[in-house]
Short mmCIF file of C-alpha atoms in Angstrom, two decimals:
data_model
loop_
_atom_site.label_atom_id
_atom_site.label_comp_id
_atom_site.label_asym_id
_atom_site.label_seq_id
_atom_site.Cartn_x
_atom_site.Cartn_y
_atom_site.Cartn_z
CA UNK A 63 0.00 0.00 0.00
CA UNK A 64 1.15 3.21 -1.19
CA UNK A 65 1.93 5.68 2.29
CA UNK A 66 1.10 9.69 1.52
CA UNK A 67 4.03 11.62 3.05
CA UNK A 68 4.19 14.96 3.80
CA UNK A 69 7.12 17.11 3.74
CA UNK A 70 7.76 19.71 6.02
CA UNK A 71 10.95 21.85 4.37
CA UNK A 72 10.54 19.53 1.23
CA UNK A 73 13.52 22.34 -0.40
CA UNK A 74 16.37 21.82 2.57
CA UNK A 75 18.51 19.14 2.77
CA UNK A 76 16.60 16.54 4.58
CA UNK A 77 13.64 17.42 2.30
CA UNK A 78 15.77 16.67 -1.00
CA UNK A 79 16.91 13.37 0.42
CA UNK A 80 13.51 12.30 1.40
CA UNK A 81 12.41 13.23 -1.95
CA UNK A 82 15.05 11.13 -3.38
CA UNK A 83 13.57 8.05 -1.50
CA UNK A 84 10.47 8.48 -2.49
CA UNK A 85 12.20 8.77 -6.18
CA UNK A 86 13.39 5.52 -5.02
CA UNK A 87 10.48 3.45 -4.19
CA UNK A 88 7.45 5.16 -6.20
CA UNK A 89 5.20 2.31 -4.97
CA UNK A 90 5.81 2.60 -1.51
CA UNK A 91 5.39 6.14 -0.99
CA UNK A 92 3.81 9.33 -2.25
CA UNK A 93 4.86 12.65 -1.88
CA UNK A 94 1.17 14.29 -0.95
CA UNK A 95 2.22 17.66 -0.25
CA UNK A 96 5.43 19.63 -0.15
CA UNK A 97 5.88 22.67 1.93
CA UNK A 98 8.80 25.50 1.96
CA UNK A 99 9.81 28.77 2.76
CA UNK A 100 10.76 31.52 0.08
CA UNK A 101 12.28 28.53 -2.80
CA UNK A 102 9.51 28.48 -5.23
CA UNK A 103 12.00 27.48 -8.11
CA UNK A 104 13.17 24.64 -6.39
CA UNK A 105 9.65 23.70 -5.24
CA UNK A 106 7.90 24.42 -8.69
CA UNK A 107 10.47 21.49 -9.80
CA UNK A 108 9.40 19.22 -7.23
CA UNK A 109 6.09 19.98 -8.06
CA UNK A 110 6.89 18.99 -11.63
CA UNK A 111 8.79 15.65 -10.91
CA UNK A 112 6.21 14.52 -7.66
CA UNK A 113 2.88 15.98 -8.89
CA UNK A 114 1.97 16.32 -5.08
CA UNK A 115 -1.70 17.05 -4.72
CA UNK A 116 -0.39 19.91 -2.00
CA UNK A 117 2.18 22.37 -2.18
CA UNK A 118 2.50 25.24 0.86
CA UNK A 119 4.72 28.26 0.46
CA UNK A 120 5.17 30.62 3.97
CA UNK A 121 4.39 33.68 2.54
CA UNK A 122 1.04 34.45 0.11
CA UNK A 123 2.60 36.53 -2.55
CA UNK A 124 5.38 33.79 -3.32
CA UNK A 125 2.67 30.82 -2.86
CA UNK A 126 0.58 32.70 -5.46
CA UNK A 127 3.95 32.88 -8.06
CA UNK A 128 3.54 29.11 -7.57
CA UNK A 129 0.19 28.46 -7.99
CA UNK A 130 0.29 30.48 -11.26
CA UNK A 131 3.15 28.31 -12.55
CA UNK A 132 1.94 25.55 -11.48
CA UNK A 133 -1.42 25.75 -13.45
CA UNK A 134 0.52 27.46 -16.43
CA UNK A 135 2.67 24.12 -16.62
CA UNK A 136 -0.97 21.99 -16.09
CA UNK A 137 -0.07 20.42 -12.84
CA UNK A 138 -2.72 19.08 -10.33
CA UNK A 139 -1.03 20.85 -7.41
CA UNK A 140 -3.12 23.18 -5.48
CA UNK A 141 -0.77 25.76 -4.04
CA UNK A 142 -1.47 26.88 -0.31
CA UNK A 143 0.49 29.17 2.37
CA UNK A 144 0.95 29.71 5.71
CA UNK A 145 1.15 27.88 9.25
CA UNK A 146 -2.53 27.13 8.85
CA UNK A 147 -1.59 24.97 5.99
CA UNK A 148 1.13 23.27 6.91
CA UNK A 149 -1.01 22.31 10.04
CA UNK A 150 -3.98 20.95 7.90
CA UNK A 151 -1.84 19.08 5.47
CA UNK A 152 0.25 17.36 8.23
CA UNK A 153 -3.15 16.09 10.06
CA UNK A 154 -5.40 15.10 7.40
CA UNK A 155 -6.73 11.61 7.18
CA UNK A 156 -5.30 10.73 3.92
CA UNK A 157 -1.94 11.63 5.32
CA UNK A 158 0.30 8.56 6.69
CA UNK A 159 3.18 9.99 7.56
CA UNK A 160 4.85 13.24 7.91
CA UNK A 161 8.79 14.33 7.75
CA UNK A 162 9.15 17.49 10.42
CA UNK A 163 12.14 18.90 8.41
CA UNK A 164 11.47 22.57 8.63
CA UNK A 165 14.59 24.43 9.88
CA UNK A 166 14.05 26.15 13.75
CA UNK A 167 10.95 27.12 16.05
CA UNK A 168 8.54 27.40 12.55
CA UNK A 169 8.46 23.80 12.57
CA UNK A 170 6.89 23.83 15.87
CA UNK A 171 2.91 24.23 15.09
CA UNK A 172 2.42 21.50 12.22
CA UNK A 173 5.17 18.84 14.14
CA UNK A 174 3.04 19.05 16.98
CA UNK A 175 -0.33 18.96 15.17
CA UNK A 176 0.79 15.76 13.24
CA UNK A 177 1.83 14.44 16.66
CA UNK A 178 -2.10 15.12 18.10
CA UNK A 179 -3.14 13.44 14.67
CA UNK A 180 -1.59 10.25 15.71
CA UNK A 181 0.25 10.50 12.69
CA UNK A 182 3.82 8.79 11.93
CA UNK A 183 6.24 11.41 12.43
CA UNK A 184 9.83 11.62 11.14
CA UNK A 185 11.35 13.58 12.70
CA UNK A 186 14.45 15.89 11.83
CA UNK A 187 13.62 19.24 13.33
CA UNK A 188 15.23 18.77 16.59
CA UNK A 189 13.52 22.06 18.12
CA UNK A 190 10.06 20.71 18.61
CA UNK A 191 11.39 18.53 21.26
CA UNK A 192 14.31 21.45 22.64
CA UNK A 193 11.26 23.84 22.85
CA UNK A 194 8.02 21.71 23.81
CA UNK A 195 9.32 18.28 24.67
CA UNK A 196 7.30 17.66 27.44
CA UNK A 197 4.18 18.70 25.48
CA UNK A 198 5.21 16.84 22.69
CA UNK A 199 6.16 13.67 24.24
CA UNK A 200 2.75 14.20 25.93
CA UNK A 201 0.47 14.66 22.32
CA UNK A 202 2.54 10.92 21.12
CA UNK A 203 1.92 9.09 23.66
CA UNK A 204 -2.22 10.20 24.08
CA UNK A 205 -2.89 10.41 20.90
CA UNK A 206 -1.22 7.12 19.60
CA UNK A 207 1.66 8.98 17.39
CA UNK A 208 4.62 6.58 16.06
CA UNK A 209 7.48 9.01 16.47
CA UNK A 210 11.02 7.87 14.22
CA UNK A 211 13.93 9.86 15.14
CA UNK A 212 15.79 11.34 11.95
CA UNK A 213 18.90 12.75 12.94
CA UNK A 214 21.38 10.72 12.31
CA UNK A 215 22.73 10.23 15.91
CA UNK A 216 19.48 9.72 17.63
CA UNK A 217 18.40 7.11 14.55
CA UNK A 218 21.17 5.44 15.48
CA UNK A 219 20.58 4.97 19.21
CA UNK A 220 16.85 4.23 18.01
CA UNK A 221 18.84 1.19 16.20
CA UNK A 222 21.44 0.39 19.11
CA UNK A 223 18.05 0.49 21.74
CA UNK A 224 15.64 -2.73 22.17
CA UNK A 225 11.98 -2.48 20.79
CA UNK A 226 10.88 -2.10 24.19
CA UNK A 227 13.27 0.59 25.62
CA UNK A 228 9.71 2.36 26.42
CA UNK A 229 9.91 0.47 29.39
CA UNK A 230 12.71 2.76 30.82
CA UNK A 231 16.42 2.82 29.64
CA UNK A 232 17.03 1.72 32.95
CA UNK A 233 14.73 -1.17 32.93
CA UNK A 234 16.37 -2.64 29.46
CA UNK A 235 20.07 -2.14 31.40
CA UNK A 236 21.21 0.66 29.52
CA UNK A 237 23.57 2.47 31.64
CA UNK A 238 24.64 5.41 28.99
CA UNK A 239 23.56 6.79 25.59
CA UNK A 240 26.95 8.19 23.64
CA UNK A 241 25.86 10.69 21.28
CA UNK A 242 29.01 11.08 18.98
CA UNK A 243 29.86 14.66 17.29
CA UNK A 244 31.97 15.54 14.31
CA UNK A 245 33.38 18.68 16.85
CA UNK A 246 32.96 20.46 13.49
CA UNK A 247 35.48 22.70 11.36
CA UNK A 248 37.10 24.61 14.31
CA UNK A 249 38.03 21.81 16.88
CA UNK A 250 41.53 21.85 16.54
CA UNK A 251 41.76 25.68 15.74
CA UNK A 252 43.21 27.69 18.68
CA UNK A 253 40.45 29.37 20.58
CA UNK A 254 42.10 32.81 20.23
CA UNK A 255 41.75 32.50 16.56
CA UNK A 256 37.96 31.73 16.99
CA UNK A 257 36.78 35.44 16.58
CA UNK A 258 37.95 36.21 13.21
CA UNK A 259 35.69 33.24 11.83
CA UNK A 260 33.56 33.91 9.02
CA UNK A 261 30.54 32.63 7.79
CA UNK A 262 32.25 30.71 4.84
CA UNK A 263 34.37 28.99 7.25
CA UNK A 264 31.92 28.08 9.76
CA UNK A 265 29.58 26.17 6.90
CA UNK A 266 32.26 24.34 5.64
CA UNK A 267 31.26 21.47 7.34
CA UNK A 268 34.35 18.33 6.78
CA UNK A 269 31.95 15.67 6.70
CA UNK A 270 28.20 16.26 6.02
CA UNK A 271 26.26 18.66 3.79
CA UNK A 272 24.11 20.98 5.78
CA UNK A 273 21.72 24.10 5.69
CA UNK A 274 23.58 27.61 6.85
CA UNK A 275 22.15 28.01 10.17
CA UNK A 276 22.70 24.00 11.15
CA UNK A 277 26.55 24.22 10.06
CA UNK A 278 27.19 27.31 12.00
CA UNK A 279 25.27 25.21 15.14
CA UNK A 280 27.28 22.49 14.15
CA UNK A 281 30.69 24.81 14.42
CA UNK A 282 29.62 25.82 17.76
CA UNK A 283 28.52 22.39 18.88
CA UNK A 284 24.75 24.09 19.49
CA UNK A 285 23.79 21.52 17.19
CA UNK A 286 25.00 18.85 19.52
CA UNK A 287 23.84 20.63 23.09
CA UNK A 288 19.93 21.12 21.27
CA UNK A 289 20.57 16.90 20.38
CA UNK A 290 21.32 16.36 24.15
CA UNK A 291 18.19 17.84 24.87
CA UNK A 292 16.09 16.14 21.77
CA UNK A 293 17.64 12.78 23.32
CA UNK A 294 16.54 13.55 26.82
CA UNK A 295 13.18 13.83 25.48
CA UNK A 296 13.00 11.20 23.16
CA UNK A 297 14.66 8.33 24.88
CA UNK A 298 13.78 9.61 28.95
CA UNK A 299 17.08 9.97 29.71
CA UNK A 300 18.29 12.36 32.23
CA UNK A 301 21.12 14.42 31.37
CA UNK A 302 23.76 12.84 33.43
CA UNK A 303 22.78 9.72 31.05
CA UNK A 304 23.64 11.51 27.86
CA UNK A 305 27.76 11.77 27.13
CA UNK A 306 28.68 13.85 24.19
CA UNK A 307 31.99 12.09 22.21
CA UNK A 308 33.65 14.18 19.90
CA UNK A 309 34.37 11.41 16.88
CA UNK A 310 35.76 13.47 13.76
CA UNK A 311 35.43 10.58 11.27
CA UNK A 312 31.65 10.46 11.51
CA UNK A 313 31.77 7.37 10.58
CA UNK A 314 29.87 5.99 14.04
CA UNK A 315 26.60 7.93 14.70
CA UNK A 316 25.72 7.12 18.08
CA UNK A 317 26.18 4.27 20.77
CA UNK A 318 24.58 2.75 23.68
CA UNK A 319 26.25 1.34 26.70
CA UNK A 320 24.64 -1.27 28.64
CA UNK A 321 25.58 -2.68 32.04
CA UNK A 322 26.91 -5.89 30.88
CA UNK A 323 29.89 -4.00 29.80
CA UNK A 324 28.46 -3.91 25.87
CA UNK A 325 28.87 -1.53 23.76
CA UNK A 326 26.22 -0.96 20.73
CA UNK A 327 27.05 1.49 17.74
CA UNK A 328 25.69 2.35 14.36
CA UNK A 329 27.96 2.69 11.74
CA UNK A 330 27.42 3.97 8.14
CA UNK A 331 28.30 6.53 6.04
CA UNK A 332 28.04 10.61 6.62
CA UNK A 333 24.74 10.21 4.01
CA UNK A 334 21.22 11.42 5.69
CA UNK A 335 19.70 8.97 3.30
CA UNK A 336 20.44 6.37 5.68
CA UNK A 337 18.13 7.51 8.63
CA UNK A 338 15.73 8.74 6.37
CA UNK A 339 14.77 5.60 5.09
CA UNK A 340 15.23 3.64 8.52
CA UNK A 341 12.04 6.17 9.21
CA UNK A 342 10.08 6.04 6.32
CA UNK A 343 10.42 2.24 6.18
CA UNK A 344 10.89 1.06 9.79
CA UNK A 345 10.53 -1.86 10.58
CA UNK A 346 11.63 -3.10 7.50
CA UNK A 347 15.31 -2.27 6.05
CA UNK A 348 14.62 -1.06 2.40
CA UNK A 349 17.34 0.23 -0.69
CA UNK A 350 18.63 3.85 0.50
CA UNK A 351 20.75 4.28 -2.86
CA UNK A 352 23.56 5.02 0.07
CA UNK A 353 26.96 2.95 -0.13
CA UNK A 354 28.10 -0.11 2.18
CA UNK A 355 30.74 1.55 4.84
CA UNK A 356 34.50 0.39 3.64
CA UNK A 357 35.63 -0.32 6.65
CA UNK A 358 39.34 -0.81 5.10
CA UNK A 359 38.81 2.75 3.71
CA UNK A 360 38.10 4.06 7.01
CA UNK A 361 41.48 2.55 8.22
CA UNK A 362 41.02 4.50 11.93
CA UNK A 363 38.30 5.94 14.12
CA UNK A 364 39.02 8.67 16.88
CA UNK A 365 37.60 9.64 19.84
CA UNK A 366 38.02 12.95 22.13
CA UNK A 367 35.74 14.52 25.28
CA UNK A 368 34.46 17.75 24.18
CA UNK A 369 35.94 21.18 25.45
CA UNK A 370 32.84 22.90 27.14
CA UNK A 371 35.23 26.26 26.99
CA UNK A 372 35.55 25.96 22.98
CA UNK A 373 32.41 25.03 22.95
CA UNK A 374 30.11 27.35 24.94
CA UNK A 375 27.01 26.25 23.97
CA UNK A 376 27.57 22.85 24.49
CA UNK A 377 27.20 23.37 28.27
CA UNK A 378 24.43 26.52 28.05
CA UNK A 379 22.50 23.42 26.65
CA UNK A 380 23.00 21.13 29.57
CA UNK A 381 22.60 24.08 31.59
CA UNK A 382 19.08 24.39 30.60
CA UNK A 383 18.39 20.88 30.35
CA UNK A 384 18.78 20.49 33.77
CA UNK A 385 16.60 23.80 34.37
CA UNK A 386 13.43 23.11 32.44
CA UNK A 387 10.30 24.74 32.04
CA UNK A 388 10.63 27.27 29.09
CA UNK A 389 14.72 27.30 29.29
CA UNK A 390 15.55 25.94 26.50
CA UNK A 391 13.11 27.57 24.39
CA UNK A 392 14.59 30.65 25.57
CA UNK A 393 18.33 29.31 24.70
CA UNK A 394 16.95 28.18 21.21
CA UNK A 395 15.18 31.29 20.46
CA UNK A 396 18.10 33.42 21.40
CA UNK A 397 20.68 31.13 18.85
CA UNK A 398 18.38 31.38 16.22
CA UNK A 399 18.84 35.47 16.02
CA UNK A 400 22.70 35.16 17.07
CA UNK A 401 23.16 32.72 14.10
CA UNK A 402 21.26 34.69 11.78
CA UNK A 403 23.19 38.02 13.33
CA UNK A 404 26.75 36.42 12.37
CA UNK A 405 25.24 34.62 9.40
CA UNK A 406 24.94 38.88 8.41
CA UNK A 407 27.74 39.89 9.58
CA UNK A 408 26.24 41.66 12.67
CA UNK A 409 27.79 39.59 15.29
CA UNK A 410 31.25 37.39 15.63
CA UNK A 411 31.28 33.95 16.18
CA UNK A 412 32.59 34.01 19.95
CA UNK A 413 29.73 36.40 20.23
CA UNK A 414 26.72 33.73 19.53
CA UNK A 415 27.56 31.86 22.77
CA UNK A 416 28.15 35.50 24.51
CA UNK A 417 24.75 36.43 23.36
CA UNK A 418 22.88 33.02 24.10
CA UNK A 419 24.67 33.49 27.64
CA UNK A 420 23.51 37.33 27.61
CA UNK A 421 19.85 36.57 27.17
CA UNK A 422 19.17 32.94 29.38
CA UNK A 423 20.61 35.29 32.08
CA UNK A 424 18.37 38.27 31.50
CA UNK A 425 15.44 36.15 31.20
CA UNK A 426 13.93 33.68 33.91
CA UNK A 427 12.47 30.78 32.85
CA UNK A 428 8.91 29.74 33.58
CA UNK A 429 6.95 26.50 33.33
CA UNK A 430 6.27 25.07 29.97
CA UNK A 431 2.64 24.63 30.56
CA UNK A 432 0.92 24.78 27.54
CA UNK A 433 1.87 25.90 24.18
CA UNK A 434 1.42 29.04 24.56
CA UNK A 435 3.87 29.68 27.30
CA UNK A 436 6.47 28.00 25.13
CA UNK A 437 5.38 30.42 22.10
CA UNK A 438 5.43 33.20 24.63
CA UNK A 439 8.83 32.60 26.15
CA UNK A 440 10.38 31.79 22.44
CA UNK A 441 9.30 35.97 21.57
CA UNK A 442 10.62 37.13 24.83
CA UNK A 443 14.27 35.90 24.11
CA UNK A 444 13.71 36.78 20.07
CA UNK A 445 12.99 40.03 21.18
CA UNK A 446 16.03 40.32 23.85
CA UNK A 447 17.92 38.64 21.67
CA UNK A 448 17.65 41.51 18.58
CA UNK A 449 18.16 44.49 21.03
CA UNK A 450 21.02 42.39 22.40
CA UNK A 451 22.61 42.41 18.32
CA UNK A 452 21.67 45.66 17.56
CA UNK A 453 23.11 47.89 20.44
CA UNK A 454 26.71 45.86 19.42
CA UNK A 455 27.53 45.11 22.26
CA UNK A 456 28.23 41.44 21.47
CA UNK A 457 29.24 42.09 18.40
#
């Protein structure tokens, strides 16, 4: 039976590669409707290769560009916009399964309605569950959700785990999750050298291809301290549980340890494909189009602790782990202007950790209750956060 997918960021990276299995296995899986931001070339083409019956652009004025090409071309697509949409065409019934690959907070409202769907949700934006995991966790488990992690080193723990880690981690004797990390383009670059990074540098990723803003998280090791707290949430594991292992090959994703002394580890290539297709197809193994790991190739495989000073953010994200309540909405809300900030130009790269530092301290944090404190607390510390840039004083 065919499965209708839709893709949340269909344009990004994630989105492409998803696309690409569906390319794969036309009879397994549909692409139903296909949602970006501002790229309405690149999503006119996928509407021309996929023939989704949806597409959903954020803004109106670019989703009505669309719609006109899309009709002038004689495609079946009906062209939509807004949060609205992406919330109705990740929770209707004809929809089996939805990839949350929208970049940041934005991916918050239709993750979390697919969720309360009891839909079976993919998912790669690791913010839902660093701003409303609680609530999240809360809307899968009541309302009968299937949730697949998609980043790569929480699929792979999902692999390393047994079926019934549900139970409690503790309960199916794992004693610690090891969530490896690249450590990015700047570990072994003195820390005095750090400010003069520019954007170029800080996207130039040495082993996976990424979006801006996830390459610049993944040079400050953001990326890995929001994972810490997506695996907290998606695996109940408290924070003292969770050990971050800087591995620069890449080549293992993740690992658990259990207290028999054995250790479990994905391994595979740097190729998103791989967990993508774990999701879509799980629990069957199906054709990702990636290649077998060459172990020979690999020759070596290195291991380092992190260094919380180099990385700054690494610890502000354990810091508000072990806070709670809206803390971590606050950190992420904050990173998301600083990146964008040195992403312009506005603010150094020393100065995103400054700034995240700058605003979690200016800004207590209060329960996450409902959604609406979480939305609430995520303006606060965008608003702090843009003062913060603009008077320079981080800059």
């Amino acid at each position: 039976m065919t499965q209708n997918i839709t893709v949340l960021g269909s344009t990004g990276s994630i989105g492409t590669s998803t696309l690409d299995v569906i390319r794969r296995h036309p009879s397994r899986y549909r692409a139903f409707a296909l949602c970006a931001h501002t790229q309405v070339d690149a999503l006119f083409e996928q509407c021309r290769e996929f023939h989704p019956p949806f597409a959903v652009m954020r803004d109106a004025a670019l989703a009505a560009e669309l719609a006109g090409r899309c009709r002038d071309a004689g495609l079946p697509t009906e062209v939509r916009h807004g949060v609205d949409a992406l919330i109705e065409l990740s929770s209707l019934p004809e929809v089996d399964a939805v990839m949350a690959a929208i970049v940041g907070a934005a991916g918050l409202a239709p993750t979390l309605a697919a969720a309360r769907a009891g839909k079976r949700v993919m998912l790669a934006n690791k913010e839902v569950l660093v701003m409303a995991g609680e609530l999240f966790m809360h809307a899968v488990r009541d309302c009968g959700a299937t949730l697949l992690p998609v980043d790569s080193e929480h699929n792979a723990i999902f692999q390393a785990l047994p079926a019934d880690f549900t139970r409690g981690l503790a309960a199916v004797g794992v004693e610690r999750i090891l969530l490896t990390a690249s450590g990015g383009p700047f570990r072994n670059v003195a820390l005095a050298d750090l400010g003069a990074v520019t954007p170029e540098q800080a996207c130039a990723h040495p082993n996976w291809v990424m979006g801006r803003k996830i390459s610049v998280d993944s040079a400050t090791m953001m990326n890995k301290g929001l994972e810490v707290i997506e695996a907290r949430w998606l695996f109940d594991a408290p924070p003292e549980m969770i050990q971050v292992v800087v591995h620069p090959q890449s080549v293992i994703h993740s690992a658990v340890q259990y207290v028999d002394g054995s250790t479990l580890a994905q391994l595979g290539n740097p190729d998103m494909r791989t967990p993508i297709v774990c999701a879509m197809a799980w629990p069957e193994r199906i054709a990702a189009g990636v290649a077998p790991l060459d172990l020979f190739k690999v020759g070596r495989l290195d291991f380092f602790a992190p260094d919380f000073e180099r990385f700054r953010c690494l610890q502000l994200a354990y810091d508000v782990l072990r806070e709670g309540g809206t803390a971590p909405a606050i950190l992420n809300a904050a990173n998301e202007v600083a990146v964008a900030a040195f992403l312009d130009r506005r603010l150094s790269f020393l100065g995103i950790a400054r700034l995240n530092e700058a605003v979690l301290a200016a800004l207590p944090a209060g329960p996450e209750g409902s959604l609406d404190d979480v939305i609430a607390a995520d303006a606060r510390a965008r608003q702090l956060a843009g003062v913060m840039v603009a008077d320079g004083r981080f800059a």
